[in-house]
Amino acid sequence: MWNGIRLWIGKRYQKIINSIAFYPALIAFLFLILSFLLISFDFSDYGKQLKSNLHWLSLKDASTARSIISSIVSGIISLTVFSFSMVMIILNQTASQMSNRILDNLIGNRFQQIVLGIYIGTIVFALFLLSTIRDIDSGIYIPAISTYVLIVLTVVDIFLFIYFLHFITQSVKYNVIIERIYKETLSKMKEYCYLQEEPAGYSTLDKGFILHAKSTGIYQGFNKHNLLRLCNENDCTIQLLKSPGTFVYNKTPLLKVSKALPRDVTDQMVNTLYLHDDESVENNFFYGFRQLMEVAVKALSPGINDPGTAVQSLRALSKLFIYRIHHFPSNTITDKNGNERIIIKELTIEEMFAIGILPVWDYGKDDRMIQIEMLHMLTHMRSITDIPLANKLFEEVSVLCKKDSY
């Protein structure tokens, strides 16, 4: 029961922190706390004394303070609406010309969320401050210090808006998006593919009990800590039957267990596997390969006809493949005593090549730029490894390039 609750909390936690509203809500809450502390300082004895000694900190007229704060609120609201209306327009244009699957990288950008949080936080700060102003004869009872802090925050917001315009116009450039996908994918590959030599042959369970999926979704990996703990507690070995990124139907064979286990234990094991409706590079690095492939294919479509972008995507793909050729993921997980507990199914280089490269060639085989770039990539890959599918494609590309050269 407690394991199920922990898994439920873990999934909801990941969903919340990855939401676009998480950082804005957190920053707005911090601004609310800041406004409460500053207003409390404003009305404290030390704050009153400070405003009495520094006359330029005092606001004698409550209506003046209200006018300043009201103007700031309306201005920041307009700034927020304009900023993110522009973002949506640019993202819509980018999705139509590249791939809508890259929108998660753009919408979920932390900098955009932080900017939105600062805008909302300034508005919250101003509204809370506005509610504390009273028509009192003595100016020291008007939160002047907090009002001046709000003015400083507004100036910061304006400069942040200027930088935000520069950032968003640069971030939607094709080469910037391709480079971002490449770096995110490479970063995750370095976490998973950390072996310098290919591990021993892929082991399998000759006999075992099959566990089936309890829902439909894309298999995105598993909770290593919980699944390993369950294997140790029940002294068993598990074989994962699907590779990350596989679409799994309900009741599809998902796991194989080395021995029979109680129903509640097998349910816990199945629940440690992540089945989602969408994919992310965070959980499956090969999704980055597919994103780059889709960008290249979309660029080669008759409606877009941008082979230069396709070449950039192909170069990024080639760099990722070359790294994967020299680095290998572990296909087993052992406990602290060295006992084999989890057998993992990973995509082979041949399978990755078929999914990531062949579609680009299918769409771009008649384009001379793609032919030249593909020949250059395959020539280098053939010099460092032997991939039968790549060798076959190399012969096809070579023949086509020679034919077109006449």
JSON list of N, CA and C in Angstrom, two decimals, residues 212-262:
[
{"chain": "A", "resi": 212, "resn": "HIS", "atom": "N", "xyz": [1.82, -8.24, -17.63]},
{"chain": "A", "resi": 212, "resn": "HIS", "atom": "CA", "xyz": [1.25, -7.45, -18.72]},
{"chain": "A", "resi": 212, "resn": "HIS", "atom": "C", "xyz": [1.02, -6.00, -18.29]},
{"chain": "A", "resi": 213, "resn": "ALA", "atom": "N", "xyz": [1.01, -5.13, -19.29]},
{"chain": "A", "resi": 213, "resn": "ALA", "atom": "CA", "xyz": [0.74, -3.71, -19.04]},
{"chain": "A", "resi": 213, "resn": "ALA", "atom": "C", "xyz": [-0.70, -3.52, -18.59]},
{"chain": "A", "resi": 214, "resn": "LYS", "atom": "N", "xyz": [-0.90, -2.57, -17.68]},
{"chain": "A", "resi": 214, "resn": "LYS", "atom": "CA", "xyz": [-2.24, -2.31, -17.16]},
{"chain": "A", "resi": 214, "resn": "LYS", "atom": "C", "xyz": [-2.88, -1.09, -17.80]},
{"chain": "A", "resi": 215, "resn": "SER", "atom": "N", "xyz": [-2.17, -0.46, -18.74]},
{"chain": "A", "resi": 215, "resn": "SER", "atom": "CA", "xyz": [-2.71, 0.68, -19.46]},
{"chain": "A", "resi": 215, "resn": "SER", "atom": "C", "xyz": [-1.99, 0.82, -20.79]},
{"chain": "A", "resi": 216, "resn": "THR", "atom": "N", "xyz": [-2.48, 1.72, -21.61]},
{"chain": "A", "resi": 216, "resn": "THR", "atom": "CA", "xyz": [-1.87, 1.98, -22.91]},
{"chain": "A", "resi": 216, "resn": "THR", "atom": "C", "xyz": [-1.05, 3.26, -22.84]},
{"chain": "A", "resi": 217, "resn": "GLY", "atom": "N", "xyz": [0.13, 3.24, -23.44]},
{"chain": "A", "resi": 217, "resn": "GLY", "atom": "CA", "xyz": [0.98, 4.42, -23.42]},
{"chain": "A", "resi": 217, "resn": "GLY", "atom": "C", "xyz": [2.35, 4.13, -23.99]},
{"chain": "A", "resi": 218, "resn": "ILE", "atom": "N", "xyz": [3.19, 5.15, -24.00]},
{"chain": "A", "resi": 218, "resn": "ILE", "atom": "CA", "xyz": [4.56, 5.02, -24.50]},
{"chain": "A", "resi": 218, "resn": "ILE", "atom": "C", "xyz": [5.47, 4.67, -23.32]},
{"chain": "A", "resi": 219, "resn": "TYR", "atom": "N", "xyz": [6.16, 3.56, -23.45]},
{"chain": "A", "resi": 219, "resn": "TYR", "atom": "CA", "xyz": [7.07, 3.13, -22.39]},
{"chain": "A", "resi": 219, "resn": "TYR", "atom": "C", "xyz": [8.27, 4.08, -22.34]},
{"chain": "A", "resi": 220, "resn": "GLN", "atom": "N", "xyz": [8.50, 4.70, -21.17]},
{"chain": "A", "resi": 220, "resn": "GLN", "atom": "CA", "xyz": [9.51, 5.74, -21.03]},
{"chain": "A", "resi": 220, "resn": "GLN", "atom": "C", "xyz": [10.59, 5.40, -20.00]},
{"chain": "A", "resi": 221, "resn": "GLY", "atom": "N", "xyz": [10.68, 4.14, -19.62]},
{"chain": "A", "resi": 221, "resn": "GLY", "atom": "CA", "xyz": [11.68, 3.77, -18.62]},
{"chain": "A", "resi": 221, "resn": "GLY", "atom": "C", "xyz": [11.02, 3.29, -17.34]},
{"chain": "A", "resi": 222, "resn": "PHE", "atom": "N", "xyz": [11.79, 3.22, -16.27]},
{"chain": "A", "resi": 222, "resn": "PHE", "atom": "CA", "xyz": [11.26, 2.67, -15.03]},
{"chain": "A", "resi": 222, "resn": "PHE", "atom": "C", "xyz": [11.94, 3.34, -13.84]},
{"chain": "A", "resi": 223, "resn": "ASN", "atom": "N", "xyz": [11.33, 3.15, -12.68]},
{"chain": "A", "resi": 223, "resn": "ASN", "atom": "CA", "xyz": [11.89, 3.65, -11.43]},
{"chain": "A", "resi": 223, "resn": "ASN", "atom": "C", "xyz": [12.92, 2.63, -10.94]},
{"chain": "A", "resi": 224, "resn": "LYS", "atom": "N", "xyz": [14.18, 2.95, -11.17]},
{"chain": "A", "resi": 224, "resn": "LYS", "atom": "CA", "xyz": [15.25, 1.99, -10.90]},
{"chain": "A", "resi": 224, "resn": "LYS", "atom": "C", "xyz": [15.31, 1.62, -9.42]},
{"chain": "A", "resi": 225, "resn": "HIS", "atom": "N", "xyz": [15.20, 2.59, -8.54]},
{"chain": "A", "resi": 225, "resn": "HIS", "atom": "CA", "xyz": [15.33, 2.33, -7.11]},
{"chain": "A", "resi": 225, "resn": "HIS", "atom": "C", "xyz": [14.24, 1.38, -6.62]},
{"chain": "A", "resi": 226, "resn": "ASN", "atom": "N", "xyz": [12.97, 1.66, -6.97]},
{"chain": "A", "resi": 226, "resn": "ASN", "atom": "CA", "xyz": [11.87, 0.85, -6.47]},
{"chain": "A", "resi": 226, "resn": "ASN", "atom": "C", "xyz": [11.86, -0.55, -7.08]},
{"chain": "A", "resi": 227, "resn": "LEU", "atom": "N", "xyz": [12.15, -0.64, -8.38]},
{"chain": "A", "resi": 227, "resn": "LEU", "atom": "CA", "xyz": [12.14, -1.95, -9.02]},
{"chain": "A", "resi": 227, "resn": "LEU", "atom": "C", "xyz": [13.28, -2.82, -8.50]},
{"chain": "A", "resi": 228, "resn": "LEU", "atom": "N", "xyz": [14.45, -2.25, -8.28]},
{"chain": "A", "resi": 228, "resn": "LEU", "atom": "CA", "xyz": [15.57, -3.01, -7.74]},
{"chain": "A", "resi": 228, "resn": "LEU", "atom": "C", "xyz": [15.27, -3.46, -6.31]},
{"chain": "A", "resi": 229, "resn": "ARG", "atom": "N", "xyz": [14.62, -2.60, -5.55]},
{"chain": "A", "resi": 229, "resn": "ARG", "atom": "CA", "xyz": [14.27, -2.96, -4.17]},
{"chain": "A", "resi": 229, "resn": "ARG", "atom": "C", "xyz": [13.29, -4.13, -4.15]},
{"chain": "A", "resi": 230, "resn": "LEU", "atom": "N", "xyz": [12.30, -4.11, -5.05]},
{"chain": "A", "resi": 230, "resn": "LEU", "atom": "CA", "xyz": [11.33, -5.20, -5.11]},
{"chain": "A", "resi": 230, "resn": "LEU", "atom": "C", "xyz": [12.00, -6.50, -5.52]},
{"chain": "A", "resi": 231, "resn": "CYS", "atom": "N", "xyz": [12.97, -6.43, -6.43]},
{"chain": "A", "resi": 231, "resn": "CYS", "atom": "CA", "xyz": [13.71, -7.64, -6.84]},
{"chain": "A", "resi": 231, "resn": "CYS", "atom": "C", "xyz": [14.52, -8.20, -5.68]},
{"chain": "A", "resi": 232, "resn": "ASN", "atom": "N", "xyz": [15.14, -7.33, -4.91]},
{"chain": "A", "resi": 232, "resn": "ASN", "atom": "CA", "xyz": [15.93, -7.80, -3.76]},
{"chain": "A", "resi": 232, "resn": "ASN", "atom": "C", "xyz": [15.04, -8.40, -2.68]},
{"chain": "A", "resi": 233, "resn": "GLU", "atom": "N", "xyz": [13.93, -7.75, -2.41]},
{"chain": "A", "resi": 233, "resn": "GLU", "atom": "CA", "xyz": [13.03, -8.25, -1.36]},
{"chain": "A", "resi": 233, "resn": "GLU", "atom": "C", "xyz": [12.45, -9.62, -1.71]},
{"chain": "A", "resi": 234, "resn": "ASN", "atom": "N", "xyz": [12.23, -9.87, -3.00]},
{"chain": "A", "resi": 234, "resn": "ASN", "atom": "CA", "xyz": [11.60, -11.12, -3.41]},
{"chain": "A", "resi": 234, "resn": "ASN", "atom": "C", "xyz": [12.59, -12.09, -4.07]},
{"chain": "A", "resi": 235, "resn": "ASP", "atom": "N", "xyz": [13.90, -11.73, -4.05]},
{"chain": "A", "resi": 235, "resn": "ASP", "atom": "CA", "xyz": [14.97, -12.59, -4.57]},
{"chain": "A", "resi": 235, "resn": "ASP", "atom": "C", "xyz": [14.62, -13.12, -5.97]},
{"chain": "A", "resi": 236, "resn": "CYS", "atom": "N", "xyz": [14.42, -12.20, -6.90]},
{"chain": "A", "resi": 236, "resn": "CYS", "atom": "CA", "xyz": [14.05, -12.58, -8.26]},
{"chain": "A", "resi": 236, "resn": "CYS", "atom": "C", "xyz": [14.79, -11.71, -9.27]},
{"chain": "A", "resi": 237, "resn": "THR", "atom": "N", "xyz": [14.70, -12.10, -10.53]},
{"chain": "A", "resi": 237, "resn": "THR", "atom": "CA", "xyz": [15.29, -11.34, -11.64]},
{"chain": "A", "resi": 237, "resn": "THR", "atom": "C", "xyz": [14.17, -10.95, -12.59]},
{"chain": "A", "resi": 238, "resn": "ILE", "atom": "N", "xyz": [14.26, -9.75, -13.13]},
{"chain": "A", "resi": 238, "resn": "ILE", "atom": "CA", "xyz": [13.25, -9.24, -14.05]},
{"chain": "A", "resi": 238, "resn": "ILE", "atom": "C", "xyz": [13.88, -8.93, -15.40]},
{"chain": "A", "resi": 239, "resn": "GLN", "atom": "N", "xyz": [13.19, -9.28, -16.46]},
{"chain": "A", "resi": 239, "resn": "GLN", "atom": "CA", "xyz": [13.62, -8.92, -17.81]},
{"chain": "A", "resi": 239, "resn": "GLN", "atom": "C", "xyz": [12.59, -7.97, -18.41]},
{"chain": "A", "resi": 240, "resn": "LEU", "atom": "N", "xyz": [13.05, -6.79, -18.84]},
{"chain": "A", "resi": 240, "resn": "LEU", "atom": "CA", "xyz": [12.18, -5.82, -19.51]},
{"chain": "A", "resi": 240, "resn": "LEU", "atom": "C", "xyz": [12.06, -6.22, -20.98]},
{"chain": "A", "resi": 241, "resn": "LEU", "atom": "N", "xyz": [10.83, -6.36, -21.46]},
{"chain": "A", "resi": 241, "resn": "LEU", "atom": "CA", "xyz": [10.58, -6.86, -22.80]},
{"chain": "A", "resi": 241, "resn": "LEU", "atom": "C", "xyz": [10.48, -5.77, -23.85]},
{"chain": "A", "resi": 242, "resn": "LYS", "atom": "N", "xyz": [10.41, -4.51, -23.44]},
{"chain": "A", "resi": 242, "resn": "LYS", "atom": "CA", "xyz": [10.27, -3.40, -24.37]},
{"chain": "A", "resi": 242, "resn": "LYS", "atom": "C", "xyz": [11.42, -2.41, -24.21]},
{"chain": "A", "resi": 243, "resn": "SER", "atom": "N", "xyz": [11.79, -1.78, -25.29]},
{"chain": "A", "resi": 243, "resn": "SER", "atom": "CA", "xyz": [12.81, -0.72, -25.24]},
{"chain": "A", "resi": 243, "resn": "SER", "atom": "C", "xyz": [12.12, 0.63, -25.08]},
{"chain": "A", "resi": 244, "resn": "PRO", "atom": "N", "xyz": [12.77, 1.60, -24.44]},
{"chain": "A", "resi": 244, "resn": "PRO", "atom": "CA", "xyz": [12.17, 2.92, -24.25]},
{"chain": "A", "resi": 244, "resn": "PRO", "atom": "C", "xyz": [11.73, 3.53, -25.58]},
{"chain": "A", "resi": 245, "resn": "GLY", "atom": "N", "xyz": [10.55, 4.15, -25.55]},
{"chain": "A", "resi": 245, "resn": "GLY", "atom": "CA", "xyz": [9.99, 4.75, -26.75]},
{"chain": "A", "resi": 245, "resn": "GLY", "atom": "C", "xyz": [9.00, 3.86, -27.47]},
{"chain": "A", "resi": 246, "resn": "THR", "atom": "N", "xyz": [8.81, 2.62, -26.99]},
{"chain": "A", "resi": 246, "resn": "THR", "atom": "CA", "xyz": [7.86, 1.69, -27.61]},
{"chain": "A", "resi": 246, "resn": "THR", "atom": "C", "xyz": [6.44, 2.00, -27.16]},
{"chain": "A", "resi": 247, "resn": "PHE", "atom": "N", "xyz": [5.52, 2.04, -28.12]},
{"chain": "A", "resi": 247, "resn": "PHE", "atom": "CA", "xyz": [4.12, 2.23, -27.77]},
{"chain": "A", "resi": 247, "resn": "PHE", "atom": "C", "xyz": [3.54, 0.90, -27.31]},
{"chain": "A", "resi": 248, "resn": "VAL", "atom": "N", "xyz": [3.02, 0.88, -26.10]},
{"chain": "A", "resi": 248, "resn": "VAL", "atom": "CA", "xyz": [2.56, -0.36, -25.47]},
{"chain": "A", "resi": 248, "resn": "VAL", "atom": "C", "xyz": [1.04, -0.31, -25.32]},
{"chain": "A", "resi": 249, "resn": "TYR", "atom": "N", "xyz": [0.38, -1.38, -25.75]},
{"chain": "A", "resi": 249, "resn": "TYR", "atom": "CA", "xyz": [-1.07, -1.48, -25.59]},
{"chain": "A", "resi": 249, "resn": "TYR", "atom": "C", "xyz": [-1.41, -2.17, -24.27]},
{"chain": "A", "resi": 250, "resn": "ASN", "atom": "N", "xyz": [-2.62, -1.93, -23.82]},
{"chain": "A", "resi": 250, "resn": "ASN", "atom": "CA", "xyz": [-3.09, -2.58, -22.59]},
{"chain": "A", "resi": 250, "resn": "ASN", "atom": "C", "xyz": [-3.07, -4.10, -22.76]},
{"chain": "A", "resi": 251, "resn": "LYS", "atom": "N", "xyz": [-2.63, -4.79, -21.73]},
{"chain": "A", "resi": 251, "resn": "LYS", "atom": "CA", "xyz": [-2.51, -6.26, -21.70]},
{"chain": "A", "resi": 251, "resn": "LYS", "atom": "C", "xyz": [-1.35, -6.78, -22.54]},
{"chain": "A", "resi": 252, "resn": "THR", "atom": "N", "xyz": [-0.48, -5.90, -23.02]},
{"chain": "A", "resi": 252, "resn": "THR", "atom": "CA", "xyz": [0.70, -6.33, -23.78]},
{"chain": "A", "resi": 252, "resn": "THR", "atom": "C", "xyz": [1.76, -6.86, -22.81]},
{"chain": "A", "resi": 253, "resn": "PRO", "atom": "N", "xyz": [2.46, -7.96, -23.15]},
{"chain": "A", "resi": 253, "resn": "PRO", "atom": "CA", "xyz": [3.56, -8.44, -22.29]},
{"chain": "A", "resi": 253, "resn": "PRO", "atom": "C", "xyz": [4.60, -7.35, -22.10]},
{"chain": "A", "resi": 254, "resn": "LEU", "atom": "N", "xyz": [4.93, -7.09, -20.84]},
{"chain": "A", "resi": 254, "resn": "LEU", "atom": "CA", "xyz": [5.81, -5.97, -20.52]},
{"chain": "A", "resi": 254, "resn": "LEU", "atom": "C", "xyz": [7.05, -6.41, -19.74]},
{"chain": "A", "resi": 255, "resn": "LEU", "atom": "N", "xyz": [6.86, -7.38, -18.83]},
{"chain": "A", "resi": 255, "resn": "LEU", "atom": "CA", "xyz": [7.95, -7.86, -17.98]},
{"chain": "A", "resi": 255, "resn": "LEU", "atom": "C", "xyz": [7.94, -9.38, -17.95]},
{"chain": "A", "resi": 256, "resn": "LYS", "atom": "N", "xyz": [9.11, -9.94, -17.66]},
{"chain": "A", "resi": 256, "resn": "LYS", "atom": "CA", "xyz": [9.21, -11.37, -17.39]},
{"chain": "A", "resi": 256, "resn": "LYS", "atom": "C", "xyz": [9.92, -11.53, -16.05]},
{"chain": "A", "resi": 257, "resn": "VAL", "atom": "N", "xyz": [9.31, -12.25, -15.14]},
{"chain": "A", "resi": 257, "resn": "VAL", "atom": "CA", "xyz": [9.85, -12.46, -13.80]},
{"chain": "A", "resi": 257, "resn": "VAL", "atom": "C", "xyz": [10.33, -13.90, -13.68]},
{"chain": "A", "resi": 258, "resn": "SER", "atom": "N", "xyz": [11.44, -14.08, -12.98]},
{"chain": "A", "resi": 258, "resn": "SER", "atom": "CA", "xyz": [12.08, -15.40, -12.92]},
{"chain": "A", "resi": 258, "resn": "SER", "atom": "C", "xyz": [11.28, -16.40, -12.08]},
{"chain": "A", "resi": 259, "resn": "LYS", "atom": "N", "xyz": [10.37, -15.93, -11.22]},
{"chain": "A", "resi": 259, "resn": "LYS", "atom": "CA", "xyz": [9.58, -16.87, -10.43]},
{"chain": "A", "resi": 259, "resn": "LYS", "atom": "C", "xyz": [8.21, -16.28, -10.13]},
{"chain": "A", "resi": 260, "resn": "ALA", "atom": "N", "xyz": [7.30, -17.14, -9.72]},
{"chain": "A", "resi": 260, "resn": "ALA", "atom": "CA", "xyz": [5.95, -16.69, -9.42]},
{"chain": "A", "resi": 260, "resn": "ALA", "atom": "C", "xyz": [5.95, -15.83, -8.15]},
{"chain": "A", "resi": 261, "resn": "LEU", "atom": "N", "xyz": [5.19, -14.75, -8.17]},
{"chain": "A", "resi": 261, "resn": "LEU", "atom": "CA", "xyz": [5.12, -13.83, -7.04]},
{"chain": "A", "resi": 261, "resn": "LEU", "atom": "C", "xyz": [3.66, -13.48, -6.76]},
{"chain": "A", "resi": 262, "resn": "PRO", "atom": "N", "xyz": [3.35, -13.03, -5.54]},
{"chain": "A", "resi": 262, "resn": "PRO", "atom": "CA", "xyz": [1.98, -12.62, -5.21]},
{"chain": "A", "resi": 262, "resn": "PRO", "atom": "C", "xyz": [1.50, -11.50, -6.12]}
]
